């Protein structure tokens, strides 16, 4: 691997290495409800630039304290009194960070709790899996604050819940929580206990896949969504050509052929 992640280089992200190449990355400004200031976005860009080349097999993205993330740091934004060009460039940094997450090829699993609002929802929606607990609620309060989303919600949140619900969240400040939020697709998992524990379980599961397979899942599918169906089918075939013939898969295929591999069964 060509990159190394030194946790000491990060101030706003707490990075903890676990077994199986899993890393827990925690937004670590709980006194500010993990609001995303420019420095945190820069650290997300750096972390997700390195992770795919540092042998990380799965990332659990969490928030310190009672809330996942309160979105854009509104106090920093207020005090910086940014010009249109300055804010546009800041948004492009957000996109850089979130695109590196979504297209980096390393599974990213968000462990949600409390407020997942504004840019916090934009961040969560760039993860590949979202796990919510019973305290989790989702909102896009930008509309009420005289703002508009700038970190990809128009694309990713709309993908998750559809255009009409996205417009409603923005226009009326509608809050989604509980089973309704999960049923709509804002999270794939809802748990009674700790979302972090479930996210870590899922990370272990993902980390058992071959890295090249996870790369196809956690990069290829997103890229193909951006293509015409014709081009996506072509790209899928090319990607399958590489992934499905990888030497590392031979042992798994042999185990199926000799009947030693687990069969797919319904849940008990
Ligand atoms: C913040 C932020 C923030 C808290 N920027 N400092 N996002 C929002 O509109 C959400 C704004 N935040 C809230 O609605 C609430 O703070 C929470 C529901 C998240 C949490 O409530 P609570 O009662 O636990 O905390 P609090 O008392 O409101 O805040 C505690 C501290 O966190 C306080 O700082 P302190 O120094 O006075 O103690 C707050 O100022 C600070 N804090 N949220 C800055 N967001 C690329 S465009 C993206 C567009 C957006 O994301 S718009 C933002 C939407």
Coordinates of C-alpha atoms and ligand atoms in Angstrom, one line a residue:
X1 CA 0.0 0.0 0.0
X2 CA 1.3 3.5 -0.9
X3 CA -0.3 5.7 1.8
X4 CA -0.2 5.8 5.6
X5 CA -2.7 7.4 7.9
X6 CA -1.3 9.1 10.9
X7 CA -4.1 9.8 13.4
X8 CA -2.0 12.5 15.1
X9 CA -2.3 14.6 11.9
X10 CA -6.1 15.0 12.5
X11 CA -7.5 17.4 15.1
X12 CA -11.3 17.3 14.3
X13 CA -11.4 13.6 13.4
X14 CA -10.6 10.9 15.9
X15 CA -9.2 7.9 14.0
X16 CA -9.1 4.5 15.7
X17 CA -7.8 1.4 13.9
X18 CA -9.5 -1.9 14.7
X19 CA -8.8 -5.4 13.5
X20 CA -9.5 -6.6 9.9
X21 CA -8.4 -3.2 8.5
X22 CA -11.4 -1.4 9.9
X23 CA -11.1 2.2 11.0
X24 CA -13.5 4.1 13.1
X25 CA -13.5 7.8 12.1
X26 CA -15.3 10.0 14.6
X27 CA -16.3 13.6 14.0
X28 CA -14.9 15.1 17.2
X29 CA -16.3 18.5 18.0
X30 CA -19.2 17.4 20.3
X31 CA -19.4 20.8 21.9
X32 CA -20.3 22.2 18.5
X33 CA -22.5 19.2 17.7
X34 CA -19.9 18.2 15.2
X35 CA -20.7 21.1 12.9
X36 CA -18.6 21.0 9.8
X37 CA -16.2 23.9 9.7
X38 CA -13.7 24.3 6.9
X39 CA -10.9 22.6 8.8
X40 CA -13.1 19.4 9.3
X41 CA -13.9 19.3 5.6
X42 CA -10.2 19.6 4.9
X43 CA -9.5 16.6 7.2
X44 CA -12.3 14.6 5.5
X45 CA -10.7 15.3 2.1
X46 CA -7.3 14.2 3.5
X47 CA -8.6 11.1 5.2
X48 CA -10.6 9.8 2.3
X49 CA -7.8 10.6 -0.1
X50 CA -5.5 8.3 1.9
X51 CA -7.9 5.5 3.0
X52 CA -8.2 3.7 -0.4
X53 CA -4.4 3.5 -0.7
X54 CA -3.7 2.7 3.0
X55 CA -5.2 -0.8 3.1
X56 CA -8.3 0.3 5.0
X57 CA -11.0 -2.4 4.5
X58 CA -14.0 -0.5 5.8
X59 CA -14.7 2.8 7.6
X60 CA -17.2 3.4 10.3
X61 CA -18.1 7.1 10.4
X62 CA -19.5 8.3 13.7
X63 CA -20.1 11.4 15.7
X64 CA -18.8 12.2 19.3
X65 CA -21.5 13.1 21.8
X66 CA -25.3 12.9 21.3
X67 CA -25.5 14.0 17.7
X68 CA -24.0 12.8 14.5
X69 CA -23.6 16.2 12.8
X70 CA -25.3 19.6 12.8
X71 CA -24.2 20.5 9.3
X72 CA -22.4 23.6 8.1
X73 CA -20.7 25.5 10.9
X74 CA -23.2 28.4 10.8
X75 CA -21.1 30.5 13.3
X76 CA -18.0 30.2 11.2
X77 CA -20.0 31.0 8.1
X78 CA -21.6 34.0 9.8
X79 CA -18.3 35.3 11.1
X80 CA -16.4 34.7 7.8
X81 CA -18.9 36.8 5.8
X82 CA -17.9 34.9 2.7
X83 CA -18.2 36.2 -0.9
X84 CA -20.2 34.1 -3.4
X85 CA -17.0 32.8 -4.9
X86 CA -15.5 31.9 -1.5
X87 CA -18.6 29.9 -0.6
X88 CA -18.7 28.2 -4.0
X89 CA -15.1 27.1 -3.5
X90 CA -16.0 25.9 0.0
X91 CA -18.8 23.8 -1.4
X92 CA -16.5 22.4 -3.9
X93 CA -14.3 21.2 -1.0
X94 CA -17.3 19.5 0.5
X95 CA -17.9 17.8 -2.8
X96 CA -14.3 16.7 -3.0
X97 CA -14.6 15.1 0.5
X98 CA -17.9 13.4 -0.1
X99 CA -17.0 12.3 -3.6
X100 CA -13.8 10.7 -2.2
X101 CA -16.1 8.8 0.2
X102 CA -18.6 7.7 -2.3
X103 CA -16.3 6.8 -5.1
X104 CA -13.2 5.8 -3.2
X105 CA -14.0 2.1 -3.3
X106 CA -13.7 1.5 0.5
X107 CA -17.0 0.7 2.3
X108 CA -18.1 3.6 4.5
X109 CA -20.8 2.9 7.1
X110 CA -22.3 5.8 8.9
X111 CA -23.4 5.3 12.6
X112 CA -26.2 7.8 13.1
X113 CA -27.6 9.3 16.3
X114 CA -29.4 12.5 17.3
X115 CA -29.3 15.3 14.7
X116 CA -28.4 14.3 11.2
X117 CA -29.2 17.7 9.7
X118 CA -28.3 19.9 6.9
X119 CA -24.7 19.2 5.8
X120 CA -24.8 16.4 8.4
X121 CA -27.4 14.6 6.2
X122 CA -25.3 15.4 3.1
X123 CA -22.3 13.7 4.8
X124 CA -24.3 10.7 5.8
X125 CA -25.8 10.3 2.4
X126 CA -22.3 10.0 0.9
X127 CA -21.8 6.9 3.0
X128 CA -22.6 3.5 1.5
X129 CA -24.6 2.3 4.4
X130 CA -26.5 4.2 7.1
X131 CA -27.4 2.8 10.5
X132 CA -29.8 4.8 12.7
X133 CA -30.7 4.4 16.4
X134 CA -33.9 5.5 18.0
X135 CA -32.6 9.0 18.8
X136 CA -31.8 9.8 15.2
X137 CA -33.7 12.4 13.2
X138 CA -33.1 13.8 9.8
X139 CA -33.8 17.4 8.6
X140 CA -32.7 20.0 6.0
X141 CA -33.2 23.3 7.9
X142 CA -31.4 25.3 5.3
X143 CA -34.6 26.6 3.9
X144 CA -35.6 28.1 7.3
X145 CA -32.2 29.6 7.8
X146 CA -32.2 31.5 4.5
X147 CA -29.8 29.1 2.9
X148 CA -29.7 26.3 0.4
X149 CA -27.9 22.9 0.4
X150 CA -24.4 23.1 -1.0
X151 CA -22.9 19.7 -0.1
X152 CA -24.7 17.4 -2.5
X153 CA -28.2 16.9 -0.9
X154 CA -30.0 17.8 -4.1
X155 CA -28.3 14.8 -5.6
X156 CA -27.8 12.2 -2.9
X157 CA -30.8 12.9 -0.6
X158 CA -33.0 13.1 -3.6
X159 CA -31.6 9.7 -4.7
X160 CA -32.5 8.3 -1.3
X161 CA -36.1 9.6 -0.8
X162 CA -37.2 11.1 -4.2
X163 CA -37.7 14.7 -5.4
X164 CA -41.1 15.4 -3.8
X165 CA -39.9 14.5 -0.3
X166 CA -36.6 16.3 -0.7
X167 CA -38.5 19.5 -1.7
X168 CA -40.9 19.1 1.3
X169 CA -37.9 18.7 3.7
X170 CA -36.3 21.9 2.3
X171 CA -39.5 23.9 2.0
X172 CA -41.2 23.1 5.3
X173 CA -38.4 21.9 7.5
X174 CA -40.1 18.5 7.8
X175 CA -38.3 16.2 10.2
X176 CA -38.1 12.4 9.6
X177 CA -37.3 9.9 12.4
X178 CA -37.9 6.4 13.5
X179 CA -39.3 3.6 11.3
X180 CA -40.7 6.1 8.9
X181 CA -37.3 7.5 8.1
X182 CA -35.8 4.0 7.6
X183 CA -38.8 2.9 5.4
X184 CA -38.2 6.0 3.2
X185 CA -34.6 5.0 2.7
X186 CA -32.8 7.5 4.8
X187 CA -31.1 4.6 6.6
X188 CA -30.9 0.9 5.6
X189 CA -30.8 -0.2 9.3
X190 CA -32.6 0.9 12.4
X191 CA -31.6 -0.5 15.8
X192 CA -32.9 -0.3 19.3
X193 CA -29.4 -0.3 20.8
X194 CA -26.2 1.3 19.6
X195 CA -25.9 2.3 15.9
X196 CA -22.1 2.3 16.4
X197 CA -22.1 -1.4 17.5
X198 CA -24.3 -2.4 14.5
X199 CA -22.1 -0.3 12.1
X200 CA -19.0 -2.1 13.4
X201 CA -20.7 -5.5 12.8
X202 CA -21.5 -4.5 9.3
X203 CA -18.0 -3.2 8.7
X204 CA -16.6 -6.6 9.8
X205 CA -19.0 -8.2 7.3
X206 CA -18.0 -5.9 4.5
X207 CA -14.3 -6.4 5.3
X208 CA -14.6 -10.1 4.6
X209 CA -15.2 -9.4 0.9
X210 CA -12.2 -9.1 -1.3
X211 CA -11.0 -5.5 -1.6
X212 CA -11.4 -5.5 -5.4
X213 CA -15.0 -6.7 -5.0
X214 CA -15.7 -3.9 -2.5
X215 CA -14.1 -1.4 -4.9
X216 CA -16.6 -2.4 -7.5
X217 CA -19.5 -2.2 -5.1
X218 CA -18.4 1.1 -3.4
X219 CA -17.2 3.0 -6.5
X220 CA -18.6 1.2 -9.6
X221 CA -22.3 1.3 -8.7
X222 CA -22.1 5.1 -8.1
X223 CA -20.2 5.7 -11.3
X224 CA -22.7 3.6 -13.2
X225 CA -25.6 5.6 -11.8
X226 CA -24.1 8.7 -13.6
X227 CA -24.0 6.9 -17.0
X228 CA -26.6 6.2 -19.6
X229 CA -28.0 2.6 -19.3
X230 CA -26.0 1.6 -22.4
X231 CA -22.7 2.9 -21.1
X232 CA -23.4 1.6 -17.6
X233 CA -24.0 -1.9 -18.9
X234 CA -20.7 -1.7 -20.8
X235 CA -18.9 -0.4 -17.7
X236 CA -20.4 -3.2 -15.6
X237 CA -19.2 -5.9 -18.1
X238 CA -15.7 -4.4 -18.1
X239 CA -15.6 -4.2 -14.3
X240 CA -17.0 -7.8 -13.9
X241 CA -14.3 -8.9 -16.4
X242 CA -11.7 -7.7 -13.9
X243 CA -13.3 -8.5 -10.6
X244 CA -14.8 -11.9 -11.5
X245 CA -11.4 -13.3 -12.7
X246 CA -9.3 -11.9 -9.9
X247 CA -6.9 -14.7 -8.6
X248 CA -7.9 -14.0 -5.0
X249 CA -11.4 -15.2 -5.9
X250 CA -10.2 -18.7 -7.0
X251 CA -10.2 -20.2 -3.5
X252 CA -13.8 -19.0 -2.9
X253 CA -15.0 -20.4 -6.1
X254 CA -13.2 -23.7 -5.4
X255 CA -14.9 -23.9 -2.0
X256 CA -18.3 -23.5 -3.7
X257 CA -17.4 -26.2 -6.3
X258 CA -16.2 -28.7 -3.7
X259 CA -19.3 -27.9 -1.5
X260 CA -17.3 -26.6 1.5
X261 CA -18.6 -23.0 1.1
X262 CA -21.7 -21.8 2.9
X263 CA -24.9 -21.9 0.9
X264 CA -27.3 -19.0 0.7
X265 CA -30.3 -19.7 3.0
X266 CA -33.3 -17.6 4.1
X267 CA -33.0 -15.8 7.5
X268 CA -34.1 -17.9 10.4
Ligands
LIG1 C1 -23.3 24.9 16.0 C2 -24.1 24.3 15.0 C3 -23.9 24.6 13.7 C4 -24.7 23.6 17.0 N1 -22.9 25.5 13.4 N2 -22.3 25.8 15.7 N3 -27.9 23.0 10.4 C5 -28.7 23.5 11.3 O1 -29.4 24.4 11.1 C6 -28.5 22.9 12.7 C7 -28.2 23.9 13.7 N4 -28.1 23.3 15.0 C8 -29.2 22.9 15.8 O2 -30.3 23.0 15.3 C9 -28.9 22.4 17.2 O3 -27.6 22.9 17.6 C10 -28.8 20.9 17.3 C11 -30.2 20.3 17.1 C12 -27.9 20.2 16.3 C13 -28.3 20.5 18.7 O4 -29.1 21.1 19.7 P1 -28.6 21.3 21.2 O5 -29.7 21.9 22.0 O6 -28.0 20.0 21.6 O7 -27.3 22.3 21.1 P2 -27.2 23.9 21.0 O8 -27.3 24.5 22.3 O9 -28.1 24.4 19.9 O10 -25.7 24.1 20.5 C14 -24.6 23.7 21.3 C15 -23.4 24.3 20.7 O11 -23.2 23.8 19.4 C16 -23.5 25.8 20.5 O12 -22.3 26.4 20.6 P3 -21.8 27.3 22.0 O13 -20.5 27.7 21.7 O14 -22.8 28.4 22.1 O15 -22.0 26.3 23.1 C17 -24.0 26.0 19.1 O16 -23.7 27.2 18.5 C18 -23.1 24.9 18.4 N5 -23.7 24.5 17.2 N6 -25.0 23.5 15.6 C19 -22.2 26.0 14.4 N7 -24.6 24.1 12.6 C20 -22.6 23.2 2.3 S1 -24.1 23.9 2.7 C21 -24.7 23.0 4.1 C22 -25.9 23.8 4.6 C23 -26.1 23.5 6.1 O17 -25.6 22.5 6.6 S2 -27.0 24.6 6.9 C24 -26.8 24.1 8.6 C25 -28.0 23.3 9.0

